[in-house]
Every structure is written in structure tokens, then in C-alpha cells.
Short mmCIF file of C-alpha atoms in Angstrom, two decimals:
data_model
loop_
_atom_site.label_atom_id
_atom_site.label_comp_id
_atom_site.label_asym_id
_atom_site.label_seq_id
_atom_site.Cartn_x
_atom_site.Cartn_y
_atom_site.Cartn_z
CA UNK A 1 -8.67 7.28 -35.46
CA UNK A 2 -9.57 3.90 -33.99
CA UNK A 3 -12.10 3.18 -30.56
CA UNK A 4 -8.97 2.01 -28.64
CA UNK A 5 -6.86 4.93 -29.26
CA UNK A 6 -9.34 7.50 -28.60
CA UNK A 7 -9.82 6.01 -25.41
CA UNK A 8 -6.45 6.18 -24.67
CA UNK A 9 -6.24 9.99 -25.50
CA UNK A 10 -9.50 10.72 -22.91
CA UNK A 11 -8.27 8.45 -20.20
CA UNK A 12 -7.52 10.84 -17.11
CA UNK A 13 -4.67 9.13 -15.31
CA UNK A 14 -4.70 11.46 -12.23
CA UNK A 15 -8.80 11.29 -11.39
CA UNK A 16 -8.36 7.36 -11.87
CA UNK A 17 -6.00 7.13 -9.36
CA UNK A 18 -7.90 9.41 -6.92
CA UNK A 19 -10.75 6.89 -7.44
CA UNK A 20 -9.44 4.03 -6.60
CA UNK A 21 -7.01 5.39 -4.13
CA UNK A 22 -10.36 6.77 -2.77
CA UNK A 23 -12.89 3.58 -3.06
CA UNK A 24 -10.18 1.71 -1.18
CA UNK A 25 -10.28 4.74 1.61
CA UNK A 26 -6.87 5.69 1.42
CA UNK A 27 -5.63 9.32 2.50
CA UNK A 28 -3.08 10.84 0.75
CA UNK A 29 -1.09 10.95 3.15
CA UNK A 30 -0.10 6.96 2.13
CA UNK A 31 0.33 8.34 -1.18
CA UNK A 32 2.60 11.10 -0.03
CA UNK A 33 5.20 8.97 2.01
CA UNK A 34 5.51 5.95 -0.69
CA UNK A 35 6.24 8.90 -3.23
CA UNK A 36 8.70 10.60 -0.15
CA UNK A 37 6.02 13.94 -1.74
CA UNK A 38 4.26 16.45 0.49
CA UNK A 39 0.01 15.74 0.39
CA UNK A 40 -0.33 18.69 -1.40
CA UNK A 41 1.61 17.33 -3.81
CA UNK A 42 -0.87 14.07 -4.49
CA UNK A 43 -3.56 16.70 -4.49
CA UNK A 44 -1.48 18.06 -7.13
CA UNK A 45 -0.98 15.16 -9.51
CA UNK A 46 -4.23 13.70 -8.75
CA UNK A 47 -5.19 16.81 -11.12
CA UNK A 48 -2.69 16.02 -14.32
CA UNK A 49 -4.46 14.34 -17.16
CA UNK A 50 -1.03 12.26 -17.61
CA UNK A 51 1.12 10.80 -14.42
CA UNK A 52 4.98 8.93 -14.50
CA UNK A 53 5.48 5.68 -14.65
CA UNK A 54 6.65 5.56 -11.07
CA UNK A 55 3.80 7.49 -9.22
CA UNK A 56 1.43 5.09 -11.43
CA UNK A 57 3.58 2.09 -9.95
CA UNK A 58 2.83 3.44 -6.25
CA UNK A 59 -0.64 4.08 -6.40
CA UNK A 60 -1.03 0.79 -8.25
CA UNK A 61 0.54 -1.19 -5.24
CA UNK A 62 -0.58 0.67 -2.23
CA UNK A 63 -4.34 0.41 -4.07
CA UNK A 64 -3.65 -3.25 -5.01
CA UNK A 65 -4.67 -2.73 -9.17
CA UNK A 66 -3.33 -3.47 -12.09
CA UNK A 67 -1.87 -0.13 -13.34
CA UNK A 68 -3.80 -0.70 -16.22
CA UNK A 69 -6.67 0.83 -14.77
CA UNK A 70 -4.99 4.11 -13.64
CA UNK A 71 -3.46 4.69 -17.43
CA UNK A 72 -6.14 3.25 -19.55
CA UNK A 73 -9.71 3.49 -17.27
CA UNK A 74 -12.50 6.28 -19.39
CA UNK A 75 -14.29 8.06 -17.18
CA UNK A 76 -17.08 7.01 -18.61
CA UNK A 77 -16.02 3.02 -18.41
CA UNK A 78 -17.85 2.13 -15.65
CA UNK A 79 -21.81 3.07 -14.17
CA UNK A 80 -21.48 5.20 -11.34
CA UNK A 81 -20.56 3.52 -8.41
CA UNK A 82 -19.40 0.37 -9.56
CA UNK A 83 -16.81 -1.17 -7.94
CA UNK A 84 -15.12 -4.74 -10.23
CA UNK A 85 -11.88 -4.00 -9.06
CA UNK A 86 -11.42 -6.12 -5.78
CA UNK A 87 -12.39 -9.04 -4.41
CA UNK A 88 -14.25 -7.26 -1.37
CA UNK A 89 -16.07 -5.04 -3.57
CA UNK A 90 -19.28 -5.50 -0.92
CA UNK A 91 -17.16 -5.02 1.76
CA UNK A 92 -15.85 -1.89 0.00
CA UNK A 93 -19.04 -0.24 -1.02
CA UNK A 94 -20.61 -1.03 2.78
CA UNK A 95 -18.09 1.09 4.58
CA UNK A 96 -17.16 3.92 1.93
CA UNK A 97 -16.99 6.04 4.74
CA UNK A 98 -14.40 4.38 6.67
CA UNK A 99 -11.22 5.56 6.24
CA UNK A 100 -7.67 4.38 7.65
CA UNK A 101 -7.08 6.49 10.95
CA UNK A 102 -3.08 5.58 11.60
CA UNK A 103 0.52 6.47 10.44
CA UNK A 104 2.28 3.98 8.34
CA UNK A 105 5.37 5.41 9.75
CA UNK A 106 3.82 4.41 13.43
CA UNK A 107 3.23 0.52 12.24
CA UNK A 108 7.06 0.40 11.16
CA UNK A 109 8.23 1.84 14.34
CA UNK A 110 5.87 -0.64 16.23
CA UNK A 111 7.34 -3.73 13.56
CA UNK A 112 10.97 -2.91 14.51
CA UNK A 113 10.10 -2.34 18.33
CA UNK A 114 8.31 -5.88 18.06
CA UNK A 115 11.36 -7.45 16.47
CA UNK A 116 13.96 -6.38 18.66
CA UNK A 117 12.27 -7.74 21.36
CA UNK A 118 12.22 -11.12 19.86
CA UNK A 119 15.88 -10.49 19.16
CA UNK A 120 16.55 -9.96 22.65
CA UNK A 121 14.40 -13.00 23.90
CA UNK A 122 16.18 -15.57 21.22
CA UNK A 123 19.58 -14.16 22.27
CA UNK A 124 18.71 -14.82 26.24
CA UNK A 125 17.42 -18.31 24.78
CA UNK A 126 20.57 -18.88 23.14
CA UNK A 127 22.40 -17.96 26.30
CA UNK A 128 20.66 -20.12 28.46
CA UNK A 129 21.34 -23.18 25.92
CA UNK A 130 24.58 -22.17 25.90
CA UNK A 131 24.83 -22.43 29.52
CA UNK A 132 23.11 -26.03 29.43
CA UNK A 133 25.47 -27.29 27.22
CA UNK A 134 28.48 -26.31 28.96
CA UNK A 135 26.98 -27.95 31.90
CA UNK A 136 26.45 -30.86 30.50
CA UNK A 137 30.20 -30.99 29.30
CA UNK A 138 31.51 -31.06 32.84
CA UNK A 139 29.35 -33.48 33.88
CA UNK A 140 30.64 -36.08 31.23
CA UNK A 141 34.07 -34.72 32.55
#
């Protein structure tokens, strides 16, 4: 047995998601709603030695890696604490305490509240040019 494949037989797919979902100081919770999954259930898979394709997908994109890392990554791959995966890796390993404090499902509601209120205000804009332009039709009349 070559190197690469025996590192692909030790890789732990469920504690390298839990580390990066972790190192970027995401809860669950994210994980749960992307996957439509209770948070018991992440704590669940975050446990398996071997995740799907899709729950790999998810953590990859709400984490912002290459999945790559969450299917191939050896425990032992990096030095403790190391952190080459992101471009704010400083930033990252400044605040490792800091963790995200909101609902997702809060910052849609907010995004659609927002944009029907610019709905509104660019159909009363449409109105009121509307209403200029028929003015200015009877008064070339």
C-alpha cells in the first residue's frame, strides 16, 4: 500500500469539518439549517470517520474550502494550530474566541423586508413619472 492511499484510509472526514467549521467560528447551528438537519445531528456526523458528498459540499461552502480538505486532510497534516486555509488566517487566529451571535434565518427576513421596501419606493417613483408624463402630454395638447 502506497503513502497517498494510506492517507486516504486515516483521513477523518467528520473531525476535519468540525475544524474548520470551528477555526472559522461557526456554530452548528449554520450547519444544521444549510443541511435542513437538527444540531444534534451535525454533532452527530461531525463524529463519522466518512461523510456524503452533499454534507461535504455544505460545510465546504459555508466554511469557504476546497472540499478537498474535509475528505483528504490527516490529522496529523498540519502542526497544531496552524491555520493555511484562508486568506485572514491572522485575523482568524486573533479572535478564535469570537463566534457569530445571529440567525441566518433573521438576515433573510431582514434582506426581503429591505427589498420590498425598495419595491415599494421604485413603484411610487414610477407612479410619479407616470404622472409627469401624462402631464406633459396635455400640455403639448
Amino acid at each position: 500500500m502506497n503513502n497517498t492511499e494510506n492517507n486516504k484510509k486515516s483521513a477523518h472526514q467528520g473531525k476535519n469539518a468540525k475544524l474548520f467549521r470551528e477555526t472559522r467560528g461557526i456554530k452548528q447551528e449554520a450547519i444544521a439549517i444549510e443541511l435542513e438537519i437538527s444540531q444534534q445531528a451535525v454533532s452527530q456526523l461531525e463524529k463519522r470517520q466518512e461523510l456524503d458528498d452533499e454534507t461535504i459540499a455544505v460545510y465546504a461552502r459555508v466554511v469557504g474550502i476546497d472540499e478537498y480538505f474535509i475528505r483528504n486532510m490527516v490529522d496529523d497534516s498540519l502542526p497544531e494550530g496552524s491555520n493555511y486555509f484562508y486568506d485572514q488566517s491572522s485575523q482568524i487566529s486573533q479572535h478564535n474566541t469570537q463566534t457569530l451571535n445571529f440567525n441566518p434565518l433573521d438576515k433573510v427576513m431582514e434582506l426581503c423586508s429591505e427589498k420590498d421596501q425598495l419595491y415599494e419606493r421604485m413603484l411610487e417613483l414610477e407612479k410619479e413619472k407616470s404622472a409627469l408624463l401624462e402631464q406633459l402630454l396635455k400640455e403639448k395638447k
